[in-house]
Amino acid sequence: MDRSLTKALLLTGFLLPAFFCSCSKVEPAAAGSPEVTLWYNEPAADWNEALPIGNGGLGAMVFGRTDVERIQLNEESVWCRKGGYENSDGTEAIPAVRKLLFDGKYREAQELAVQELLQERLPTGTNAYQTLGDIIITYKDTTEVSAYRRSLRLDSALVRVDYTRSGVDYHRQVFSSAVDNVIVFRETAGKGGKIDCTIQLSRPGEGEVVMYRDDMIIMKQHVENGQGVIFEACLKVILKDGYIHSTGFGLEVHGTSDLEIRLFAGTDYFGEEHCKKCKECMVHSMKCNYNRVLIEHVKEYQGLFSRVSLDLGSSSASNLPTNKRLALVSEGNADPGLAALYFNYGRYLLISSSRPGNLPANLQGIWNEHLEPPWNSDYHININLQMNYWPAEITNLSECHLPFLKFIGELRENGRKTAMKTYNCRGFVAHHTTDVWHQTELFGSPSWGMWPMGAAWSCTHIWEHFLFSGDTTFLADYGYDVMREAALFMSDFLVEHPGTGKLVTGPSLSPENRFSTPSGDTAAINMGPAMDLQIVWHLFTSVIEASKVLDRDAEFRSLLQTQLAHLAPVEIGSDGRILEWSEEGLIEVEPGHRHISHLYGLYPSPQYNWADSPEYMEAAEKVLDYRLEHGGGHTGWSRAWMINFYARLKDAEQAHYHVQKLFEKSTHPNLFDNHPPFQIDGNFGGTAGIAEMLIQSHAGYVELLPALPDEWKNGKVTGLMARGGFQVDMAWNEGELTELQIHSKLGNTLELRFASNEVSMGTTTGQVITLEDVLRVL
């Protein structure tokens, strides 16, 4: 047997006695390491306890029930499209709003913007990501079960359900294969046991067509009565023994000891041929038996997941069910291994919801049980979509970043029209929200809608991808042009402040927050809010550096450099805090607001650091103190952002405090982030924050263990990435570095810092630098 395949089987918990033999029995899985296993001793009572699987586009939530099993299904492109927006004509309105804002007439400016620019938000569900439906398996034997265990193995992307009923052991495995683009369910009965059940495929709402055939169910629908995609799902049943027949409302299975179900799905979102892909995948997959499909799935998945490992130590809680571990941490008990499990889970979720060729992970990743989900399960680009991809590069999943980077470019066609008609600017623009239909228009409340920075922020991810990967071809052939167009819009959009002569953005806002004016009015729209200025700095410096790398576009580079030199500075107020808006007298209406937008320069941007801008670091600390004193960090993603802020501030204990609070206040039993309700951004932000506590590289050097808390004083990590193409493996004991291997993938000069040490070393591509090498230089 191929060694890599043997390893795949062992890590899955299986070793098949007859390689590729379709009739071979799958043995029970081993329990698995606590750092890579979520497990429970009872079925899921609701959706937030079910366990997710996914291959990037085809996902499911597995409940693990023994009477009526539910497997809730998703296909990433099942979207409705019942309405849209028009581009507002801002030819006269934008200059008029600007004049009012410069004159300090905020209420009047906002009223004019609402009247002339901002369209009313369409009702929830108008353009929304929807559930594909459910597989329902109704078992005839409903007698009590014992020895129940439900688990998700993160190292093999496999859900298992094991239980005993009437003296017979039953074992299930469920996974979603990227190789075969199929969801696979298998249940086996031990000696003397038989499985009798009814299998159904259904979808909430009306309009789906379900056809039952001998051993197959086909479900089709043009969603929302023709206002959206056409999808097709095919369910195929395979039995080792026993028999099956259709009743017209389900498939009845009798007397089998080995039940297998394969689910295929496709839509016409990417073109009509993709809907046919459902049948093509089924034909291809059915040529392979279960063992082969499983082996190839595990092998392919581990090619991504196994790049990184994390061990933060164990505790007496390590071998408890995951929900009980979570409860104990919420009571103040130490469990460093739970942070490692959460980190591994975040990487698992990104692999499972975002692969090359897929759509980006949305507000819920790919997991959603509704027809009208919260916030349409769309793409909010005033932090949420960006946060989804914060862990992509640092946790060695650069390929998983690509769906977002590709999506940014796809916004250009509509974004150019919006930029020209609404702002009379070149380039492209996008606002607070978009979706798979690539909307870029202005709409919604003035507290969140009047914000033209979504494309600019998103484009900084392209430069981050280059900094980690060194992929000059990607930058030259695609990335630079997208970044340039966003910068071109910003270049045209900047306007001189009549009072200071400095360049500012506007009309704009600080996302979703409002301020009160000295006259007692309340408004949100402003000229030159802090976050805007920080995003402009981040985008312009990125495009300038990219232009140098590619040795092109010198004239545009010079323009951006000139504009940067005249950009209004972010101000620090008399109380020592960074001002969220451009004037001292504008006071936040919600001092504990979930968005901490004016600290964008601290994270994710590299603009502020202790060496170059200590005054902004101190001012950022005061912002956080004030926000937290007034209840800030109360949503899951906001709490995750806190972890990253304090990691950058190198305040290890505060960063760890917010990791604990994320578990205590904002995590569901299945470790999904609880906004509330479920949003996946908090999972990804928390994962990035844990990585940022262990390694940082934004300030021009690689720093090891920059924010290591006391509770993680002993540990080991392999595979984390730093900018410049450095892969880092390290171990530490009592907070001191004991092992180190740095793999130089690009041959760049390594600027390294750890503890109080600073080292500069030239490297060659492929070189491995050890702790001994570093100590010799010291």
mmCIF file of N, CA and C in Angstrom, residues 6-102:
data_model
loop_
_atom_site.group_PDB
_atom_site.id
_atom_site.type_symbol
_atom_site.label_atom_id
_atom_site.label_comp_id
_atom_site.label_asym_id
_atom_site.label_seq_id
_atom_site.Cartn_x
_atom_site.Cartn_y
_atom_site.Cartn_z
ATOM 1 N N THR A 6 -1.668 4.917 3.411
ATOM 2 C CA THR A 6 -1.715 4.236 4.702
ATOM 3 C C THR A 6 -1.824 5.257 5.830
ATOM 4 N N LYS A 7 -1.008 6.307 5.724
ATOM 5 C CA LYS A 7 -1.052 7.354 6.741
ATOM 6 C C LYS A 7 -2.424 8.002 6.794
ATOM 7 N N ALA A 8 -3.000 8.251 5.615
ATOM 8 C CA ALA A 8 -4.326 8.856 5.569
ATOM 9 C C ALA A 8 -5.338 8.009 6.305
ATOM 10 N N LEU A 9 -5.296 6.694 6.070
ATOM 11 C CA LEU A 9 -6.233 5.793 6.737
ATOM 12 C C LEU A 9 -6.011 5.757 8.234
ATOM 13 N N LEU A 10 -4.748 5.723 8.651
ATOM 14 C CA LEU A 10 -4.454 5.670 10.079
ATOM 15 C C LEU A 10 -4.938 6.931 10.779
ATOM 16 N N LEU A 11 -4.722 8.092 10.155
ATOM 17 C CA LEU A 11 -5.167 9.336 10.762
ATOM 18 C C LEU A 11 -6.675 9.437 10.812
ATOM 19 N N THR A 12 -7.342 8.772 9.886
ATOM 20 C CA THR A 12 -8.797 8.755 9.892
ATOM 21 C C THR A 12 -9.322 7.849 10.997
ATOM 22 N N GLY A 13 -8.461 6.960 11.455
ATOM 23 C CA GLY A 13 -8.903 6.002 12.456
ATOM 24 C C GLY A 13 -9.239 4.662 11.839
ATOM 25 N N PHE A 14 -9.018 4.509 10.537
ATOM 26 C CA PHE A 14 -9.316 3.254 9.858
ATOM 27 C C PHE A 14 -8.011 2.620 9.371
ATOM 28 N N LEU A 15 -7.939 1.338 9.326
ATOM 29 C CA LEU A 15 -6.958 0.641 8.504
ATOM 30 C C LEU A 15 -7.714 -0.493 7.833
ATOM 31 N N LEU A 16 -7.912 -0.375 6.553
ATOM 32 C CA LEU A 16 -8.786 -1.288 5.845
ATOM 33 C C LEU A 16 -8.070 -2.612 5.571
ATOM 34 N N PRO A 17 -8.610 -3.731 6.012
ATOM 35 C CA PRO A 17 -7.932 -5.007 5.847
ATOM 36 C C PRO A 17 -7.844 -5.459 4.399
ATOM 37 N N ALA A 18 -8.757 -5.027 3.571
ATOM 38 C CA ALA A 18 -8.711 -5.395 2.153
ATOM 39 C C ALA A 18 -8.715 -4.118 1.341
ATOM 40 N N PHE A 19 -7.550 -3.730 0.853
ATOM 41 C CA PHE A 19 -7.402 -2.437 0.188
ATOM 42 C C PHE A 19 -8.309 -2.339 -1.037
ATOM 43 N N PHE A 20 -9.157 -1.279 -1.021
ATOM 44 C CA PHE A 20 -10.079 -0.987 -2.117
ATOM 45 C C PHE A 20 -11.122 -2.091 -2.322
ATOM 46 N N CYS A 21 -11.290 -2.944 -1.366
ATOM 47 C CA CYS A 21 -12.339 -3.967 -1.494
ATOM 48 C C CYS A 21 -13.653 -3.381 -1.037
ATOM 49 N N SER A 22 -14.623 -3.311 -1.899
ATOM 50 C CA SER A 22 -15.869 -2.618 -1.574
ATOM 51 C C SER A 22 -16.625 -3.287 -0.457
ATOM 52 N N CYS A 23 -16.348 -4.559 -0.187
ATOM 53 C CA CYS A 23 -17.107 -5.238 0.850
ATOM 54 C C CYS A 23 -16.364 -5.258 2.180
ATOM 55 N N SER A 24 -15.166 -4.642 2.246
ATOM 56 C CA SER A 24 -14.408 -4.685 3.491
ATOM 57 C C SER A 24 -15.103 -3.868 4.568
ATOM 58 N N LYS A 25 -15.005 -4.335 5.790
ATOM 59 C CA LYS A 25 -15.656 -3.696 6.937
ATOM 60 C C LYS A 25 -14.784 -2.582 7.481
ATOM 61 N N VAL A 26 -15.387 -1.423 7.756
ATOM 62 C CA VAL A 26 -14.653 -0.309 8.342
ATOM 63 C C VAL A 26 -14.682 -0.438 9.854
ATOM 64 N N GLU A 27 -13.521 -0.462 10.456
ATOM 65 C CA GLU A 27 -13.448 -0.626 11.898
ATOM 66 C C GLU A 27 -13.686 0.707 12.596
ATOM 67 N N PRO A 28 -14.098 0.676 13.881
ATOM 68 C CA PRO A 28 -14.327 1.906 14.620
ATOM 69 C C PRO A 28 -13.080 2.769 14.673
ATOM 70 N N ALA A 29 -13.293 4.081 14.625
ATOM 71 C CA ALA A 29 -12.174 5.011 14.659
ATOM 72 C C ALA A 29 -11.621 5.141 16.059
ATOM 73 N N ALA A 30 -10.339 5.428 16.134
ATOM 74 C CA ALA A 30 -9.750 5.797 17.405
ATOM 75 C C ALA A 30 -10.306 7.143 17.832
ATOM 76 N N ALA A 31 -10.174 7.454 19.127
ATOM 77 C CA ALA A 31 -10.781 8.672 19.654
ATOM 78 C C ALA A 31 -10.193 9.920 19.042
ATOM 79 N N GLY A 32 -8.901 9.905 18.748
ATOM 80 C CA GLY A 32 -8.294 11.084 18.146
ATOM 81 C C GLY A 32 -7.727 12.022 19.191
ATOM 82 N N SER A 33 -6.710 12.789 18.793
ATOM 83 C CA SER A 33 -6.077 13.754 19.687
ATOM 84 C C SER A 33 -7.075 14.825 20.098
ATOM 85 N N PRO A 34 -7.013 15.293 21.363
ATOM 86 C CA PRO A 34 -7.941 16.340 21.818
ATOM 87 C C PRO A 34 -7.824 17.632 21.025
ATOM 88 N N GLU A 35 -6.651 17.903 20.434
ATOM 89 C CA GLU A 35 -6.462 19.153 19.695
ATOM 90 C C GLU A 35 -7.083 19.112 18.306
ATOM 91 N N VAL A 36 -7.487 17.914 17.841
ATOM 92 C CA VAL A 36 -8.056 17.812 16.495
ATOM 93 C C VAL A 36 -9.396 17.084 16.494
ATOM 94 N N THR A 37 -10.042 16.985 17.653
ATOM 95 C CA THR A 37 -11.304 16.254 17.719
ATOM 96 C C THR A 37 -12.344 17.023 18.520
ATOM 97 N N LEU A 38 -13.455 17.339 17.865
ATOM 98 C CA LEU A 38 -14.648 17.777 18.580
ATOM 99 C C LEU A 38 -15.488 16.533 18.836
ATOM 100 N N TRP A 39 -15.951 16.343 20.082
ATOM 101 C CA TRP A 39 -16.783 15.169 20.312
ATOM 102 C C TRP A 39 -17.811 15.436 21.402
ATOM 103 N N TYR A 40 -18.888 14.631 21.347
ATOM 104 C CA TYR A 40 -20.049 14.829 22.217
ATOM 105 C C TYR A 40 -20.641 13.460 22.531
ATOM 106 N N ASN A 41 -21.276 13.352 23.678
ATOM 107 C CA ASN A 41 -21.879 12.067 24.056
ATOM 108 C C ASN A 41 -23.392 12.072 23.893
ATOM 109 N N GLU A 42 -23.885 12.956 23.031
ATOM 110 C CA GLU A 42 -25.307 12.997 22.713
ATOM 111 C C GLU A 42 -25.499 13.611 21.332
ATOM 112 N N PRO A 43 -26.627 13.319 20.673
ATOM 113 C CA PRO A 43 -26.893 13.916 19.355
ATOM 114 C C PRO A 43 -27.112 15.421 19.468
ATOM 115 N N ALA A 44 -27.072 16.085 18.330
ATOM 116 C CA ALA A 44 -27.323 17.518 18.295
ATOM 117 C C ALA A 44 -28.801 17.794 18.547
ATOM 118 N N ALA A 45 -29.067 18.678 19.503
ATOM 119 C CA ALA A 45 -30.449 19.058 19.790
ATOM 120 C C ALA A 45 -30.945 20.118 18.811
ATOM 121 N N ASP A 46 -30.018 20.934 18.285
ATOM 122 C CA ASP A 46 -30.404 21.956 17.312
ATOM 123 C C ASP A 46 -29.239 22.189 16.357
ATOM 124 N N TRP A 47 -29.448 23.120 15.434
ATOM 125 C CA TRP A 47 -28.485 23.343 14.355
ATOM 126 C C TRP A 47 -27.132 23.787 14.886
ATOM 127 N N ASN A 48 -27.111 24.567 15.959
ATOM 128 C CA ASN A 48 -25.863 25.079 16.513
ATOM 129 C C ASN A 48 -25.091 24.035 17.312
ATOM 130 N N GLU A 49 -25.611 22.817 17.365
ATOM 131 C CA GLU A 49 -24.874 21.706 17.953
ATOM 132 C C GLU A 49 -24.440 20.693 16.895
ATOM 133 N N ALA A 50 -24.983 20.810 15.691
ATOM 134 C CA ALA A 50 -24.615 19.889 14.609
ATOM 135 C C ALA A 50 -23.186 20.172 14.157
ATOM 136 N N LEU A 51 -22.583 19.206 13.463
ATOM 137 C CA LEU A 51 -21.185 19.309 13.063
ATOM 138 C C LEU A 51 -21.067 19.559 11.558
ATOM 139 N N PRO A 52 -20.245 20.548 11.173
ATOM 140 C CA PRO A 52 -20.146 20.932 9.757
ATOM 141 C C PRO A 52 -19.129 20.107 8.980
ATOM 142 N N ILE A 53 -19.461 19.809 7.739
ATOM 143 C CA ILE A 53 -18.517 19.260 6.779
ATOM 144 C C ILE A 53 -18.624 20.088 5.503
ATOM 145 N N GLY A 54 -17.563 20.071 4.702
ATOM 146 C CA GLY A 54 -17.613 20.824 3.451
ATOM 147 C C GLY A 54 -16.381 20.586 2.621
ATOM 148 N N ASN A 55 -16.514 20.752 1.313
ATOM 149 C CA ASN A 55 -15.370 20.589 0.403
ATOM 150 C C ASN A 55 -15.016 21.897 -0.293
ATOM 151 N N GLY A 56 -15.490 23.009 0.254
ATOM 152 C CA GLY A 56 -15.282 24.316 -0.346
ATOM 153 C C GLY A 56 -16.562 24.872 -0.929
ATOM 154 N N GLY A 57 -17.395 24.002 -1.509
ATOM 155 C CA GLY A 57 -18.645 24.456 -2.099
ATOM 156 C C GLY A 57 -19.850 23.643 -1.704
ATOM 157 N N LEU A 58 -19.652 22.387 -1.367
ATOM 158 C CA LEU A 58 -20.743 21.489 -1.010
ATOM 159 C C LEU A 58 -20.588 21.118 0.457
ATOM 160 N N GLY A 59 -21.565 21.527 1.267
ATOM 161 C CA GLY A 59 -21.435 21.352 2.705
ATOM 162 C C GLY A 59 -22.667 20.753 3.331
ATOM 163 N N ALA A 60 -22.529 20.391 4.604
ATOM 164 C CA ALA A 60 -23.651 19.815 5.343
ATOM 165 C C ALA A 60 -23.430 19.999 6.830
ATOM 166 N N MET A 61 -24.532 19.941 7.571
ATOM 167 C CA MET A 61 -24.524 19.930 9.030
ATOM 168 C C MET A 61 -25.083 18.587 9.465
ATOM 169 N N VAL A 62 -24.269 17.831 10.202
ATOM 170 C CA VAL A 62 -24.619 16.469 10.592
ATOM 171 C C VAL A 62 -25.096 16.476 12.043
ATOM 172 N N PHE A 63 -26.322 16.012 12.282
ATOM 173 C CA PHE A 63 -26.914 16.054 13.611
ATOM 174 C C PHE A 63 -26.583 14.816 14.444
ATOM 175 N N GLY A 64 -26.390 13.676 13.814
ATOM 176 C CA GLY A 64 -26.006 12.477 14.549
ATOM 177 C C GLY A 64 -27.121 11.848 15.361
ATOM 178 N N ARG A 65 -28.348 11.961 14.892
ATOM 179 C CA ARG A 65 -29.487 11.404 15.626
ATOM 180 C C ARG A 65 -29.678 9.930 15.277
ATOM 181 N N THR A 66 -30.229 9.186 16.223
ATOM 182 C CA THR A 66 -30.362 7.737 16.034
ATOM 183 C C THR A 66 -31.790 7.301 15.762
ATOM 184 N N ASP A 67 -32.728 8.224 15.823
ATOM 185 C CA ASP A 67 -34.116 7.898 15.475
ATOM 186 C C ASP A 67 -34.479 8.496 14.117
ATOM 187 N N VAL A 68 -34.349 9.833 13.998
ATOM 188 C CA VAL A 68 -34.553 10.514 12.716
ATOM 189 C C VAL A 68 -33.326 11.389 12.478
ATOM 190 N N GLU A 69 -32.422 10.887 11.664
ATOM 191 C CA GLU A 69 -31.209 11.649 11.377
ATOM 192 C C GLU A 69 -31.515 12.761 10.387
ATOM 193 N N ARG A 70 -30.897 13.926 10.634
ATOM 194 C CA ARG A 70 -31.012 15.051 9.717
ATOM 195 C C ARG A 70 -29.619 15.454 9.263
ATOM 196 N N ILE A 71 -29.439 15.558 7.975
ATOM 197 C CA ILE A 71 -28.214 16.085 7.391
ATOM 198 C C ILE A 71 -28.621 17.279 6.538
ATOM 199 N N GLN A 72 -28.400 18.470 7.075
ATOM 200 C CA GLN A 72 -28.813 19.693 6.383
ATOM 201 C C GLN A 72 -27.760 20.066 5.356
ATOM 202 N N LEU A 73 -28.193 20.361 4.134
ATOM 203 C CA LEU A 73 -27.301 20.476 2.986
ATOM 204 C C LEU A 73 -27.160 21.914 2.497
ATOM 205 N N ASN A 74 -25.982 22.213 1.973
ATOM 206 C CA ASN A 74 -25.743 23.496 1.306
ATOM 207 C C ASN A 74 -24.881 23.304 0.071
ATOM 208 N N GLU A 75 -25.200 24.076 -0.956
ATOM 209 C CA GLU A 75 -24.347 24.215 -2.129
ATOM 210 C C GLU A 75 -24.122 25.704 -2.301
ATOM 211 N N GLU A 76 -22.861 26.119 -2.406
ATOM 212 C CA GLU A 76 -22.469 27.523 -2.261
ATOM 213 C C GLU A 76 -23.182 28.499 -3.192
ATOM 214 N N SER A 77 -23.678 28.028 -4.335
ATOM 215 C CA SER A 77 -24.249 28.939 -5.327
ATOM 216 C C SER A 77 -25.771 28.904 -5.374
ATOM 217 N N VAL A 78 -26.408 28.341 -4.356
ATOM 218 C CA VAL A 78 -27.875 28.365 -4.301
ATOM 219 C C VAL A 78 -28.310 29.718 -3.747
ATOM 220 N N TRP A 79 -28.527 30.652 -4.653
ATOM 221 C CA TRP A 79 -28.889 32.032 -4.300
ATOM 222 C C TRP A 79 -30.156 32.431 -5.060
ATOM 223 N N CYS A 80 -30.980 33.239 -4.414
ATOM 224 C CA CYS A 80 -32.104 33.857 -5.121
ATOM 225 C C CYS A 80 -31.717 35.270 -5.538
ATOM 226 N N ARG A 81 -32.490 35.796 -6.493
ATOM 227 C CA ARG A 81 -32.240 37.152 -6.988
ATOM 228 C C ARG A 81 -33.574 37.772 -7.376
ATOM 229 N N LYS A 82 -34.174 38.437 -6.403
ATOM 230 C CA LYS A 82 -35.540 38.960 -6.614
ATOM 231 C C LYS A 82 -35.591 40.475 -6.789
ATOM 232 N N GLY A 83 -34.442 41.121 -6.767
ATOM 233 C CA GLY A 83 -34.452 42.577 -6.919
ATOM 234 C C GLY A 83 -33.046 43.113 -7.001
ATOM 235 N N GLY A 84 -32.927 44.420 -7.173
ATOM 236 C CA GLY A 84 -31.612 45.029 -7.273
ATOM 237 C C GLY A 84 -31.682 46.523 -7.046
ATOM 238 N N TYR A 85 -30.549 47.170 -7.172
ATOM 239 C CA TYR A 85 -30.444 48.609 -6.938
ATOM 240 C C TYR A 85 -29.967 49.304 -8.205
ATOM 241 N N GLU A 86 -30.188 50.586 -8.245
ATOM 242 C CA GLU A 86 -29.695 51.420 -9.337
ATOM 243 C C GLU A 86 -28.559 52.299 -8.812
ATOM 244 N N ASN A 87 -27.693 52.710 -9.710
ATOM 245 C CA ASN A 87 -26.637 53.636 -9.308
ATOM 246 C C ASN A 87 -27.204 55.047 -9.193
ATOM 247 N N SER A 88 -27.010 55.645 -8.042
ATOM 248 C CA SER A 88 -27.488 57.011 -7.821
ATOM 249 C C SER A 88 -26.627 57.994 -8.617
ATOM 250 N N ASP A 89 -27.268 59.023 -9.116
ATOM 251 C CA ASP A 89 -26.541 60.081 -9.822
ATOM 252 C C ASP A 89 -26.075 61.109 -8.795
ATOM 253 N N GLY A 90 -24.759 61.095 -8.554
ATOM 254 C CA GLY A 90 -24.211 61.988 -7.532
ATOM 255 C C GLY A 90 -23.569 63.236 -8.094
ATOM 256 N N THR A 91 -23.827 63.545 -9.354
ATOM 257 C CA THR A 91 -23.165 64.671 -10.009
ATOM 258 C C THR A 91 -23.292 65.956 -9.208
ATOM 259 N N GLU A 92 -24.491 66.221 -8.754
ATOM 260 C CA GLU A 92 -24.719 67.438 -7.963
ATOM 261 C C GLU A 92 -24.747 67.154 -6.469
ATOM 262 N N ALA A 93 -25.214 65.959 -6.088
ATOM 263 C CA ALA A 93 -25.410 65.665 -4.678
ATOM 264 C C ALA A 93 -24.097 65.525 -3.916
ATOM 265 N N ILE A 94 -23.103 64.851 -4.493
ATOM 266 C CA ILE A 94 -21.847 64.632 -3.777
ATOM 267 C C ILE A 94 -21.172 65.966 -3.431
ATOM 268 N N PRO A 95 -20.970 66.869 -4.376
ATOM 269 C CA PRO A 95 -20.370 68.163 -4.003
ATOM 270 C C PRO A 95 -21.199 68.927 -2.968
ATOM 271 N N ALA A 96 -22.530 68.835 -3.077
ATOM 272 C CA ALA A 96 -23.382 69.555 -2.137
ATOM 273 C C ALA A 96 -23.262 68.968 -0.727
ATOM 274 N N VAL A 97 -23.221 67.648 -0.630
ATOM 275 C CA VAL A 97 -23.060 67.004 0.686
ATOM 276 C C VAL A 97 -21.703 67.366 1.276
ATOM 277 N N ARG A 98 -20.668 67.368 0.458
ATOM 278 C CA ARG A 98 -19.339 67.727 0.938
ATOM 279 C C ARG A 98 -19.318 69.147 1.506
ATOM 280 N N LYS A 99 -19.934 70.074 0.796
ATOM 281 C CA LYS A 99 -19.929 71.463 1.263
ATOM 282 C C LYS A 99 -20.606 71.580 2.626
ATOM 283 N N LEU A 100 -21.735 70.901 2.782
ATOM 284 C CA LEU A 100 -22.430 70.938 4.062
ATOM 285 C C LEU A 100 -21.571 70.346 5.179
ATOM 286 N N LEU A 101 -20.874 69.266 4.875
ATOM 287 C CA LEU A 101 -20.025 68.643 5.889
ATOM 288 C C LEU A 101 -18.858 69.550 6.254
ATOM 289 N N PHE A 102 -18.229 70.162 5.269
ATOM 290 C CA PHE A 102 -17.133 71.084 5.556
ATOM 291 C C PHE A 102 -17.612 72.286 6.377
#
